[in-house]
Coordinates of C-alpha atoms in Angstrom, one line a residue:
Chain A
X224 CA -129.9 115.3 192.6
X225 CA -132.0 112.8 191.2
X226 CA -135.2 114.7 191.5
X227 CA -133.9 117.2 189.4
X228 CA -131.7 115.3 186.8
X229 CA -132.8 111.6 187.2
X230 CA -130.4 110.7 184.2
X231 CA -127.0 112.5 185.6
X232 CA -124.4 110.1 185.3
X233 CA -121.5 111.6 187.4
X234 CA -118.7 109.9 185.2
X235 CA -116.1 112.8 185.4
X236 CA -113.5 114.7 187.9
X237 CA -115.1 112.6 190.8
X238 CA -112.0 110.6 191.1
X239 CA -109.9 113.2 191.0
X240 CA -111.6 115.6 193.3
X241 CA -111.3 112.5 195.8
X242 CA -108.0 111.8 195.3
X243 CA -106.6 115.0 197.5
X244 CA -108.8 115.6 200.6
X245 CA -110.4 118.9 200.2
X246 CA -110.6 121.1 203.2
X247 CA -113.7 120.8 205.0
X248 CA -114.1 124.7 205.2
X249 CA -114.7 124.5 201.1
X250 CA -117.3 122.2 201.0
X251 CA -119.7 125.3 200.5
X252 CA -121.3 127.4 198.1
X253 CA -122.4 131.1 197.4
X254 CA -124.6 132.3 195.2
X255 CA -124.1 136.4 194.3
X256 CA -128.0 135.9 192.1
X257 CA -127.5 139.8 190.5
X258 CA -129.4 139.1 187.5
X259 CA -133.6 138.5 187.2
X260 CA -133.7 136.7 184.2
X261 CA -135.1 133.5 183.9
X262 CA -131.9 131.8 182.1
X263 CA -129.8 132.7 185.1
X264 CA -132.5 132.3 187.4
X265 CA -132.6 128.2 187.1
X266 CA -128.5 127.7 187.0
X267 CA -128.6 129.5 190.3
X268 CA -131.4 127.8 192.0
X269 CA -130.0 124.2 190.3
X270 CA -126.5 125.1 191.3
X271 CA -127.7 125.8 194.7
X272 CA -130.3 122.7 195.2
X273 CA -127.9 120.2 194.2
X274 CA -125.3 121.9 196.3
X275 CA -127.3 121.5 199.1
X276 CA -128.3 117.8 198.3
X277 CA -124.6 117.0 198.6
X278 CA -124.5 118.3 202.0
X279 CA -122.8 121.5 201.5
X280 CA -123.6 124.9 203.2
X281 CA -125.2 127.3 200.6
X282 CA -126.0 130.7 200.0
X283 CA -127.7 132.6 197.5
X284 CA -127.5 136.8 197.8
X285 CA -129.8 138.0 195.7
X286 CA -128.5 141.5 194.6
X287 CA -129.9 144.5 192.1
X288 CA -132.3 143.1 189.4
X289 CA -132.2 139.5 191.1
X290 CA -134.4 140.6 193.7
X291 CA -136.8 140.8 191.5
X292 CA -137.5 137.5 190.9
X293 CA -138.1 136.9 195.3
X294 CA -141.5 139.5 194.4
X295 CA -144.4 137.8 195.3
X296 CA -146.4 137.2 191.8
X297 CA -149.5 138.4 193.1
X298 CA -147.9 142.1 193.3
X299 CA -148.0 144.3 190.5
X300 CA -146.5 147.4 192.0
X301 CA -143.6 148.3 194.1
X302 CA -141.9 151.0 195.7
X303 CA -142.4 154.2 197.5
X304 CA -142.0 157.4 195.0
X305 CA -142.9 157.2 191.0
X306 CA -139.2 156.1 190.3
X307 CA -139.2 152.5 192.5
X308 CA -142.9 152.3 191.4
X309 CA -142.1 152.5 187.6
X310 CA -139.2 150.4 187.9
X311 CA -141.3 147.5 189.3
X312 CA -144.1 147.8 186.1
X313 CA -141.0 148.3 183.0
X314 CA -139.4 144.7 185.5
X315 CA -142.2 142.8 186.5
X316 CA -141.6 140.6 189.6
X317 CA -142.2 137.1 190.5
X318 CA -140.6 133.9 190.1
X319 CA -143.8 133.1 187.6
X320 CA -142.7 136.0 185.4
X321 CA -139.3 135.6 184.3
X322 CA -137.9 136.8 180.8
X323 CA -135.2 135.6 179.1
X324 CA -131.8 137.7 178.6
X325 CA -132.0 136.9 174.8
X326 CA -134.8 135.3 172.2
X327 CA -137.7 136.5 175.0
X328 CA -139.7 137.0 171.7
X329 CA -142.7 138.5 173.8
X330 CA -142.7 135.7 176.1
X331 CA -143.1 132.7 173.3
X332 CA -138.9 132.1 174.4
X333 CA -139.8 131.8 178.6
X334 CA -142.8 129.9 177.5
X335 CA -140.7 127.2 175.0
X336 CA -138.2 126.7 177.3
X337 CA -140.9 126.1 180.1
X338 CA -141.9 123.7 177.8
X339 CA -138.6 121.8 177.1
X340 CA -137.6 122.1 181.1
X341 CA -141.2 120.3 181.4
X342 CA -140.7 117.2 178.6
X343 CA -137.2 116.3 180.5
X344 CA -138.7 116.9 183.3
X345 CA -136.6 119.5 184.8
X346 CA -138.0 121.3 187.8
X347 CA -139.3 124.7 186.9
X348 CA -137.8 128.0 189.1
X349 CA -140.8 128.5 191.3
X350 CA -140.6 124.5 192.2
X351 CA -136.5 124.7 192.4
X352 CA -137.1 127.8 194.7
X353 CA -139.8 125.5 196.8
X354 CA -136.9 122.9 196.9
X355 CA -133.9 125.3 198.2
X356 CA -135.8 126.4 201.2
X357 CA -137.0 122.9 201.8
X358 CA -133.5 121.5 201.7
X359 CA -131.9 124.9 203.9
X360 CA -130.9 126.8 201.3
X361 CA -130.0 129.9 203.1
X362 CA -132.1 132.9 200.9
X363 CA -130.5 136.4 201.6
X364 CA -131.9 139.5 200.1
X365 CA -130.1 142.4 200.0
X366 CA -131.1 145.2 202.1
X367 CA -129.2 148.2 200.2
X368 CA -131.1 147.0 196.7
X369 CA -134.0 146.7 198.5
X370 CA -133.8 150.3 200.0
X371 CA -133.0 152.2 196.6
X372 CA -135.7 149.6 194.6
X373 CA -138.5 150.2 197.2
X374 CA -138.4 147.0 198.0
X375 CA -140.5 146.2 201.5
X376 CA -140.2 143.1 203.5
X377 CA -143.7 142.1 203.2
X378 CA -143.7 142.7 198.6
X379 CA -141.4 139.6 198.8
X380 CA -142.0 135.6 199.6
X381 CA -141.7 133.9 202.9
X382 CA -138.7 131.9 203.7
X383 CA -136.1 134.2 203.3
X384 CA -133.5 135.1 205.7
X385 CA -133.2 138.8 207.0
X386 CA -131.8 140.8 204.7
X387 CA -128.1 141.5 204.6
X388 CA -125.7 143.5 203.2
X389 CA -122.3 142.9 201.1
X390 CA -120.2 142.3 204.3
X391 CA -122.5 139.6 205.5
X392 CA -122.2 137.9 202.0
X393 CA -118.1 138.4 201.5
X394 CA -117.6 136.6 205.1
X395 CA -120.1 133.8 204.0
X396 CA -117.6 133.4 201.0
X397 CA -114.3 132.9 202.3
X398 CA -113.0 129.7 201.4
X399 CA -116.5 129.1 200.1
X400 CA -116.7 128.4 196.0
X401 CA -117.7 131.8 195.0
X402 CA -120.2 132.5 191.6
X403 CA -121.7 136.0 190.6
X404 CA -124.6 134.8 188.0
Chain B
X286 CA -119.1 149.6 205.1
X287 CA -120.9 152.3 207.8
X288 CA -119.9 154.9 204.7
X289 CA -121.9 153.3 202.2
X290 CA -124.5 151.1 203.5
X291 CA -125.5 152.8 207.2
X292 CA -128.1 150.7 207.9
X293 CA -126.4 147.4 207.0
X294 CA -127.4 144.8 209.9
X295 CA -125.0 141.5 209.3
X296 CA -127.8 139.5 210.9
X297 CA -127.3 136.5 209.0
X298 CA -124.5 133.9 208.8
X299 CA -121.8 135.6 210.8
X300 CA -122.2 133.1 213.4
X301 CA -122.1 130.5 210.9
X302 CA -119.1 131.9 209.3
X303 CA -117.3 131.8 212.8
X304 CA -117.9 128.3 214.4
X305 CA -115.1 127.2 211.3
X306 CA -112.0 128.9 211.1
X307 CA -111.2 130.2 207.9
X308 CA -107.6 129.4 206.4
X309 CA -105.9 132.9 206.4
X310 CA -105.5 132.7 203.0
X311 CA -109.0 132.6 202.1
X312 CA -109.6 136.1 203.0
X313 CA -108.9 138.0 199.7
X314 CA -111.4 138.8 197.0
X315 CA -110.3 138.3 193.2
X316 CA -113.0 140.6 190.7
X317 CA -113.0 139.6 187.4
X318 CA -114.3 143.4 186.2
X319 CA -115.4 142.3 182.4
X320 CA -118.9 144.1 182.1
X321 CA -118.6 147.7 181.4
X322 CA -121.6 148.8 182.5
X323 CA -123.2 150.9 185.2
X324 CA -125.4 147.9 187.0
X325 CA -122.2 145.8 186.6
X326 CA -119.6 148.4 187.8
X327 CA -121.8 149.3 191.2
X328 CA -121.7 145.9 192.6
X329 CA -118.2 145.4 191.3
X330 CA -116.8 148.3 193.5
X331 CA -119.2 147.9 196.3
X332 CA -118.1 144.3 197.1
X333 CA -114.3 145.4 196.9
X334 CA -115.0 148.8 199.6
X335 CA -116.5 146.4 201.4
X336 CA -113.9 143.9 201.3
X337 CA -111.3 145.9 201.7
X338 CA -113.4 147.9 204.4
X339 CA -113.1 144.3 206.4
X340 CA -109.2 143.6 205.9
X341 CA -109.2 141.6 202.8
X342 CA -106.5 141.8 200.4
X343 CA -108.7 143.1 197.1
X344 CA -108.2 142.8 193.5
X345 CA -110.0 143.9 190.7
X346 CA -108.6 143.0 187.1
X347 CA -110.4 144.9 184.7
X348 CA -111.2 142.8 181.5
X349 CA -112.7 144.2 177.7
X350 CA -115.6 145.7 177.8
X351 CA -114.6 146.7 181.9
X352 CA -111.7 148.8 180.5
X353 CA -113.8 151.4 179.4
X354 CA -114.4 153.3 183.0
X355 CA -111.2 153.5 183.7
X356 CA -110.7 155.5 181.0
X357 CA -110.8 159.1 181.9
X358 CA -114.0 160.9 181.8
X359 CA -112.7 163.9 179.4
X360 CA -111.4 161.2 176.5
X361 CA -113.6 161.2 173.8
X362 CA -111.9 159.6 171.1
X363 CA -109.1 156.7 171.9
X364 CA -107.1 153.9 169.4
X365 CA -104.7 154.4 167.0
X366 CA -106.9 152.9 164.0
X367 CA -110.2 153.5 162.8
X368 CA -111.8 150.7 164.7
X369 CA -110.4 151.1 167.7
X370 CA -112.0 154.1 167.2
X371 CA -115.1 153.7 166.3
X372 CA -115.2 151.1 169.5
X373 CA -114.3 154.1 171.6
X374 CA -117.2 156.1 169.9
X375 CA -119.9 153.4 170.3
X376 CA -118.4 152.2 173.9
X377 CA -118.0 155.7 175.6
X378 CA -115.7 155.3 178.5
X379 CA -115.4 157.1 181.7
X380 CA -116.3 156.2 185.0
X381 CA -119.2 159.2 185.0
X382 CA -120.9 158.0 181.3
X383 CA -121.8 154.2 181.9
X384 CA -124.7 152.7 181.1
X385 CA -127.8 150.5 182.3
X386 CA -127.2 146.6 180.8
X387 CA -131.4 146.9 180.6
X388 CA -133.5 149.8 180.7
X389 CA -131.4 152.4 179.9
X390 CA -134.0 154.6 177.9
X391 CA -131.0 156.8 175.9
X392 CA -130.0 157.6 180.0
X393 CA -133.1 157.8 181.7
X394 CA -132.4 154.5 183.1
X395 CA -128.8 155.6 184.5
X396 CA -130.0 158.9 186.2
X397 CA -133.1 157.4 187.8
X398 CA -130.6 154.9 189.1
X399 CA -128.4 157.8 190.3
X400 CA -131.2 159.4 191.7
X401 CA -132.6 156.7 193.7
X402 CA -129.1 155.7 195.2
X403 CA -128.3 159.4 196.1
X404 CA -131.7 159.3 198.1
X405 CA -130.5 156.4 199.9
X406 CA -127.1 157.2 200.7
X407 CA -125.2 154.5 198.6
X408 CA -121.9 156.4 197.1
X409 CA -122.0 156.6 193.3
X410 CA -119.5 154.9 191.2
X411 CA -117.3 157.3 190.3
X412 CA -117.2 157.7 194.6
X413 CA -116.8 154.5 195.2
X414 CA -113.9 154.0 192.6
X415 CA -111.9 157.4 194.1
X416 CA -112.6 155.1 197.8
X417 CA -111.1 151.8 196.5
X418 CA -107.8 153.6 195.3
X419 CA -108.0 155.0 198.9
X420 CA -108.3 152.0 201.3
X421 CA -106.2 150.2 198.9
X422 CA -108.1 147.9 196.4
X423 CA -105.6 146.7 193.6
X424 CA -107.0 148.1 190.3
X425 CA -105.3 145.9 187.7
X426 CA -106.1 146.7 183.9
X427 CA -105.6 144.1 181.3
X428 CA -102.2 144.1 179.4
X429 CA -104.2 142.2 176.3
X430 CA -107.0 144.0 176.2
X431 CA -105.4 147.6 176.1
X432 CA -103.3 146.3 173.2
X433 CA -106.6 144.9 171.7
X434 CA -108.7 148.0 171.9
X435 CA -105.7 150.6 171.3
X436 CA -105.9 151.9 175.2
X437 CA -102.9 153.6 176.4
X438 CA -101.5 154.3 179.9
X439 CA -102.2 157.7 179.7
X440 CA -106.3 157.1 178.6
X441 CA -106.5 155.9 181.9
X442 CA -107.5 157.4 184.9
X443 CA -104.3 157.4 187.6
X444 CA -103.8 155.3 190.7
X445 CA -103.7 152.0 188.8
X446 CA -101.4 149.4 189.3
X447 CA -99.2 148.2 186.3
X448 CA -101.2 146.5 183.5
X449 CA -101.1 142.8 183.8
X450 CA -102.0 139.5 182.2
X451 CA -104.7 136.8 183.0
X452 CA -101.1 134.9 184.5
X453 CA -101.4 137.7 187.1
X454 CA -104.8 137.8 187.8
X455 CA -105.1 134.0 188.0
X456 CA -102.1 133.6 190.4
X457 CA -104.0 136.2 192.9
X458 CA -107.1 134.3 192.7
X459 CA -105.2 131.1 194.0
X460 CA -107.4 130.4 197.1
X461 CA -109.3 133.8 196.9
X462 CA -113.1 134.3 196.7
X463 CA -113.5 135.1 192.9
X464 CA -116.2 136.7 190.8
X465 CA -116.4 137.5 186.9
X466 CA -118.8 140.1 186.7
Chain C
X226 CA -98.9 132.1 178.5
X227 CA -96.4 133.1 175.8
X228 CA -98.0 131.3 172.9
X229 CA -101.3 133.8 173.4
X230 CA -100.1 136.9 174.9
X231 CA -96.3 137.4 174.2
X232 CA -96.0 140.6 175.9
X233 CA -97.5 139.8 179.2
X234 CA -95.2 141.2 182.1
X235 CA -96.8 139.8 185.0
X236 CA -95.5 142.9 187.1
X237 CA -98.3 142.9 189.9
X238 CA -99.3 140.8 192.6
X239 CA -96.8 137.8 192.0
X240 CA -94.9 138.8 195.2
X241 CA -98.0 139.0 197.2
X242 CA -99.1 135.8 195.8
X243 CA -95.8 134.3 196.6
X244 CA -95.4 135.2 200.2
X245 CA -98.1 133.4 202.1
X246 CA -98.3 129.5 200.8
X247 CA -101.6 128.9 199.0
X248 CA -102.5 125.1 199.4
X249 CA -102.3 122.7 196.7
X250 CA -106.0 121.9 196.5
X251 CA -106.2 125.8 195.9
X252 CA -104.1 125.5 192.4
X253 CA -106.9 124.6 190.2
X254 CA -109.7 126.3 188.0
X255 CA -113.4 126.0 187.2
X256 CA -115.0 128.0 185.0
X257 CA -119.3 127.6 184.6
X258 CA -119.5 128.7 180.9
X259 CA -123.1 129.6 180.5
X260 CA -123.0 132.1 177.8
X261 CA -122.2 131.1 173.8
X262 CA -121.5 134.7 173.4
X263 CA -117.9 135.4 171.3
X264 CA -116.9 138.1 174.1
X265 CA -117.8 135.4 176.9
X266 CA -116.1 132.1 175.4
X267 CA -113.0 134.6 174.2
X268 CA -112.2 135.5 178.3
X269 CA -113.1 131.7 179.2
X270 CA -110.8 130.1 177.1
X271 CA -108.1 132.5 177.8
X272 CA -108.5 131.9 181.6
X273 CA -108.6 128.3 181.3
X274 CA -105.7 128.3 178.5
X275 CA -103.3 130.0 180.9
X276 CA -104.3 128.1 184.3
X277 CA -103.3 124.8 181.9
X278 CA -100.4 126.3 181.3
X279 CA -99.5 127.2 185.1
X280 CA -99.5 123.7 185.5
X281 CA -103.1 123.7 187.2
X282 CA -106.0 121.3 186.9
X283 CA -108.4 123.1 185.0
X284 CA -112.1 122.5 184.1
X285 CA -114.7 124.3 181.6
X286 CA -118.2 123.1 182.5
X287 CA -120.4 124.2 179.3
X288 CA -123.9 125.2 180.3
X289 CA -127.2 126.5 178.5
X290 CA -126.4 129.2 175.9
X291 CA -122.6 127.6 176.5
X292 CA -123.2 124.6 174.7
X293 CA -123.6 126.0 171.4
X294 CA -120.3 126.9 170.8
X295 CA -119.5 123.3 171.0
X296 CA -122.0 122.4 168.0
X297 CA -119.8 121.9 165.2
X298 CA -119.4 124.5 162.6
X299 CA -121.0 122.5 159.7
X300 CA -124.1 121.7 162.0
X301 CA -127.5 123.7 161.1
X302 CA -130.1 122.9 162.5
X303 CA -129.7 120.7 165.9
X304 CA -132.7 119.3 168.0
X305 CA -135.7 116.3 168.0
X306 CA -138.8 118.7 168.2
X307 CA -139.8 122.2 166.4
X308 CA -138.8 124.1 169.2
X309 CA -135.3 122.8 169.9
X310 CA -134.9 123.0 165.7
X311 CA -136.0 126.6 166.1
X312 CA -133.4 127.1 168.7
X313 CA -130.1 125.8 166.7
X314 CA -131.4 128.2 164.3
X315 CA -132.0 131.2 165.5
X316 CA -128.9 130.9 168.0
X317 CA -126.2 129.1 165.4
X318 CA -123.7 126.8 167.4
X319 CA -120.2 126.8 166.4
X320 CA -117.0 128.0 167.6
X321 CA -116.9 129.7 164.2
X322 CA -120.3 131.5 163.7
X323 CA -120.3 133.4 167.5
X324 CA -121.8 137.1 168.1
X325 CA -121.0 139.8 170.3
X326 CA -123.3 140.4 173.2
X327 CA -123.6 143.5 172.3
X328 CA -121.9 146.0 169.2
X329 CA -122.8 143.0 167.3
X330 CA -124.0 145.0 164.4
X331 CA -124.8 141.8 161.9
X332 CA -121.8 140.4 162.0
X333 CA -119.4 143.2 161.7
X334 CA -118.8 143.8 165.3
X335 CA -117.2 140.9 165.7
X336 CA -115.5 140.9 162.6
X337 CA -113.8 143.8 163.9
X338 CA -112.8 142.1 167.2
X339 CA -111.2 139.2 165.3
X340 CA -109.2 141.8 162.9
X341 CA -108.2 143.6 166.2
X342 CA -107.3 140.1 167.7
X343 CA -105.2 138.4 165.0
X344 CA -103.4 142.0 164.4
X345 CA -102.6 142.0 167.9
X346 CA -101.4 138.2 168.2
X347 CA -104.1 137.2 170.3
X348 CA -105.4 133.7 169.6
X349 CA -109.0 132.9 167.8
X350 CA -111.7 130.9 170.5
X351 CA -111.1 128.6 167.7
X352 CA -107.6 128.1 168.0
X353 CA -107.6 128.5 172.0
X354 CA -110.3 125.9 172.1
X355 CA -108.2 123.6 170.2
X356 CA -105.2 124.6 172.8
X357 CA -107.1 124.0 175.8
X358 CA -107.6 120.6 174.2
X359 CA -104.4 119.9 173.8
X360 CA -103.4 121.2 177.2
X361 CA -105.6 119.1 178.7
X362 CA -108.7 121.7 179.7
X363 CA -111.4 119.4 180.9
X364 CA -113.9 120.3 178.8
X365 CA -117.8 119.1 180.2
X366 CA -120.7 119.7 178.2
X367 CA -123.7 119.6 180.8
X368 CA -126.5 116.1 180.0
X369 CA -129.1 118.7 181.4
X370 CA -128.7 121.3 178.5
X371 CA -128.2 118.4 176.2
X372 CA -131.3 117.2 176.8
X373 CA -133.9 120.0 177.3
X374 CA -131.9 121.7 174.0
X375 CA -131.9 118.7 171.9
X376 CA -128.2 118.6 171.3
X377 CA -126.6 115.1 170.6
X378 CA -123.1 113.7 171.5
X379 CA -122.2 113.4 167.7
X380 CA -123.7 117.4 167.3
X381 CA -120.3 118.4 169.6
X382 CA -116.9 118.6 168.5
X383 CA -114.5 115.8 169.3
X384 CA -112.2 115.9 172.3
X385 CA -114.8 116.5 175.1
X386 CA -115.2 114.5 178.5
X387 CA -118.0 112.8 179.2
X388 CA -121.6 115.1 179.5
X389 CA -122.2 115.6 183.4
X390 CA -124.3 117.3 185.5
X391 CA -124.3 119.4 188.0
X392 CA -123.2 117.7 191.6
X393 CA -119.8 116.3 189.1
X394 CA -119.0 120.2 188.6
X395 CA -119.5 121.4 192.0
X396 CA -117.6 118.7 193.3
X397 CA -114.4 120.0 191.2
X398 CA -115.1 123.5 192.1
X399 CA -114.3 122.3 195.9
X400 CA -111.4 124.3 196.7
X401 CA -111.1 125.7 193.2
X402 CA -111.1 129.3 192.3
X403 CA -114.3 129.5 190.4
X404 CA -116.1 132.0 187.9
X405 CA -119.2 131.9 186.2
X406 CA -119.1 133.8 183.2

């Protein structure tokens, strides 16, 4: 992960994590990404980069408001009937317009901790998002969100997988380690 | 899930999923139900249908503020002390009253969101809870946290299993795909 | 788990639990602990509390808005730069000084929650934290958050492991039942 976190020092659990051999079958990770917010936004994606730069199968499913964030920027409007459409202006989508869950302050909070991510150079969500399809992160949007949001294929960004629904993701996660962020 | 989601295609990561065998023991799904709330509660009960809809042994341990929609929809008023209930006056419970974590709009959030998943076919809560006691989801409420927020047996709604401890819930997650939601 | 929850009658699920052997590697805990919030730490630290005391490895990886509740109590202000100062202080760290996420009412919401606690024997996050301690809870504070948030190693209480990043916490969560919460 040294792109990301070039001053990680690893110094805990790694001996004990080799010390009993873990099944092959759990060397895996997936991602249910249900919430849009910027804050949970860049665990998931720097959960699942480093999980894939340790070799491990991973997942994310984005669910409900964390499909959101898969929007292309450029779109301002969504959905079919006034409902999806007003949804989409009250929850702006697009990686590039995150809020956070607390202290948004209009913006000035997203735009702080842009800034903080920046000076320890910590890659920013639309680069970490770059990054997991780069390194096979699998990217799975969820159809049944995307059918009651007004979602279409082609209002989202390239690279993702076809979208699936909550069977596909529960058999992904057997034996896999599971996280709902 | 043909009930809920009819148009779910499980194009991605089946094949995946069965190059590896999976231990036997991995297929069982441990919810963590914490969040009391309507976007919370949907995904909570549509994973289990679904997982239980595919074989899995299901649990969901329902935690603080995820008490509250079990309790019965007709309780207005439940603790023995004041705060208790005043909690139950803030936090109304009931499976048909939950709210939107964002965008709620005092309810206009919640019944566009009803709306919009009626149009689509995707079972309400309050459906999908009645379907989980059905095909045999484990609905576990929290031993501590009824004592904690003055909940008795008989505010809740029936077809529960026994209230439990986090010694319970933790020993069925042993090996399980888990979520805290 | 009879220090914490005395009247815990683990009633469900043990049998099920017991009859299909769950392997070793599967005995074992990890808890992502993103939010500082008193109604998120309280859950956490119960968890993790009662998985030490089944005897199984357990780990607490603090992350983001996790970390403050690892400031110590006396600390104010935390942080190099304006904005990390202005950070500490709008979001006060401590184990001590936590809010509700929500019903936080200034302060009186969770006053209420600790009067409900201590009058139904359930142990203060302070006095679980210093169990899990003394049970020997791995608890990780992540070098990322550290850094972008400006928190120092003498900022924290005493009795932590070693700051670590993410690829040291995925590697424990191999195998592990895992939540994010």
């Amino acid at each position: 992960m040294s792109a990301i976190t070039p001053t990680e020092k690893p110094t805990v659990g790694i001996e004990e994590a080799m010390q009993e051999p873990v099944p092959e079958t759990a060397k895996k990770l997936v991602i249910f990404a249900w919430s849009g917010e910027l804050d949970k936004i860049w665990p998931t994606l720097i959960l699942a980069t480093t999980s894939a730069a340790m070799g491990q199968d991973t997942t994310i499913f984005f669910t409900f408001w964390g499909l959101f964030p898969l929007v292309k920027n450029e779109k301002r409007v969504t959905g079919k009937n006034w409902m999806q459409k007003m949804l989409s202006l009250m929850n702006r989508g697009g990686i590039d317009h995150l809020k956070l869950s607390k202290m948004n302050f209009l913006g000035a909070g997203p735009a702080m901790m842009h800034s903080l991510a920046k000076s320890h150079k910590v890659a920013s969500p639309a680069e970490l998002l770059a990054m997991a399809k780069e390194m096979g992160v699998k990217l799975v949007p969820c159809q049944m969100t995307m059918e009651m949001m007004g979602l279409k294929r082609e209002d989202l960004i390239d690279g993702l997988e076809e979208p699936a629904g909550a069977t596909t993701a529960l058999l992904d996660a057997q034996g896999a380690a599971t996280l709902f962020i």
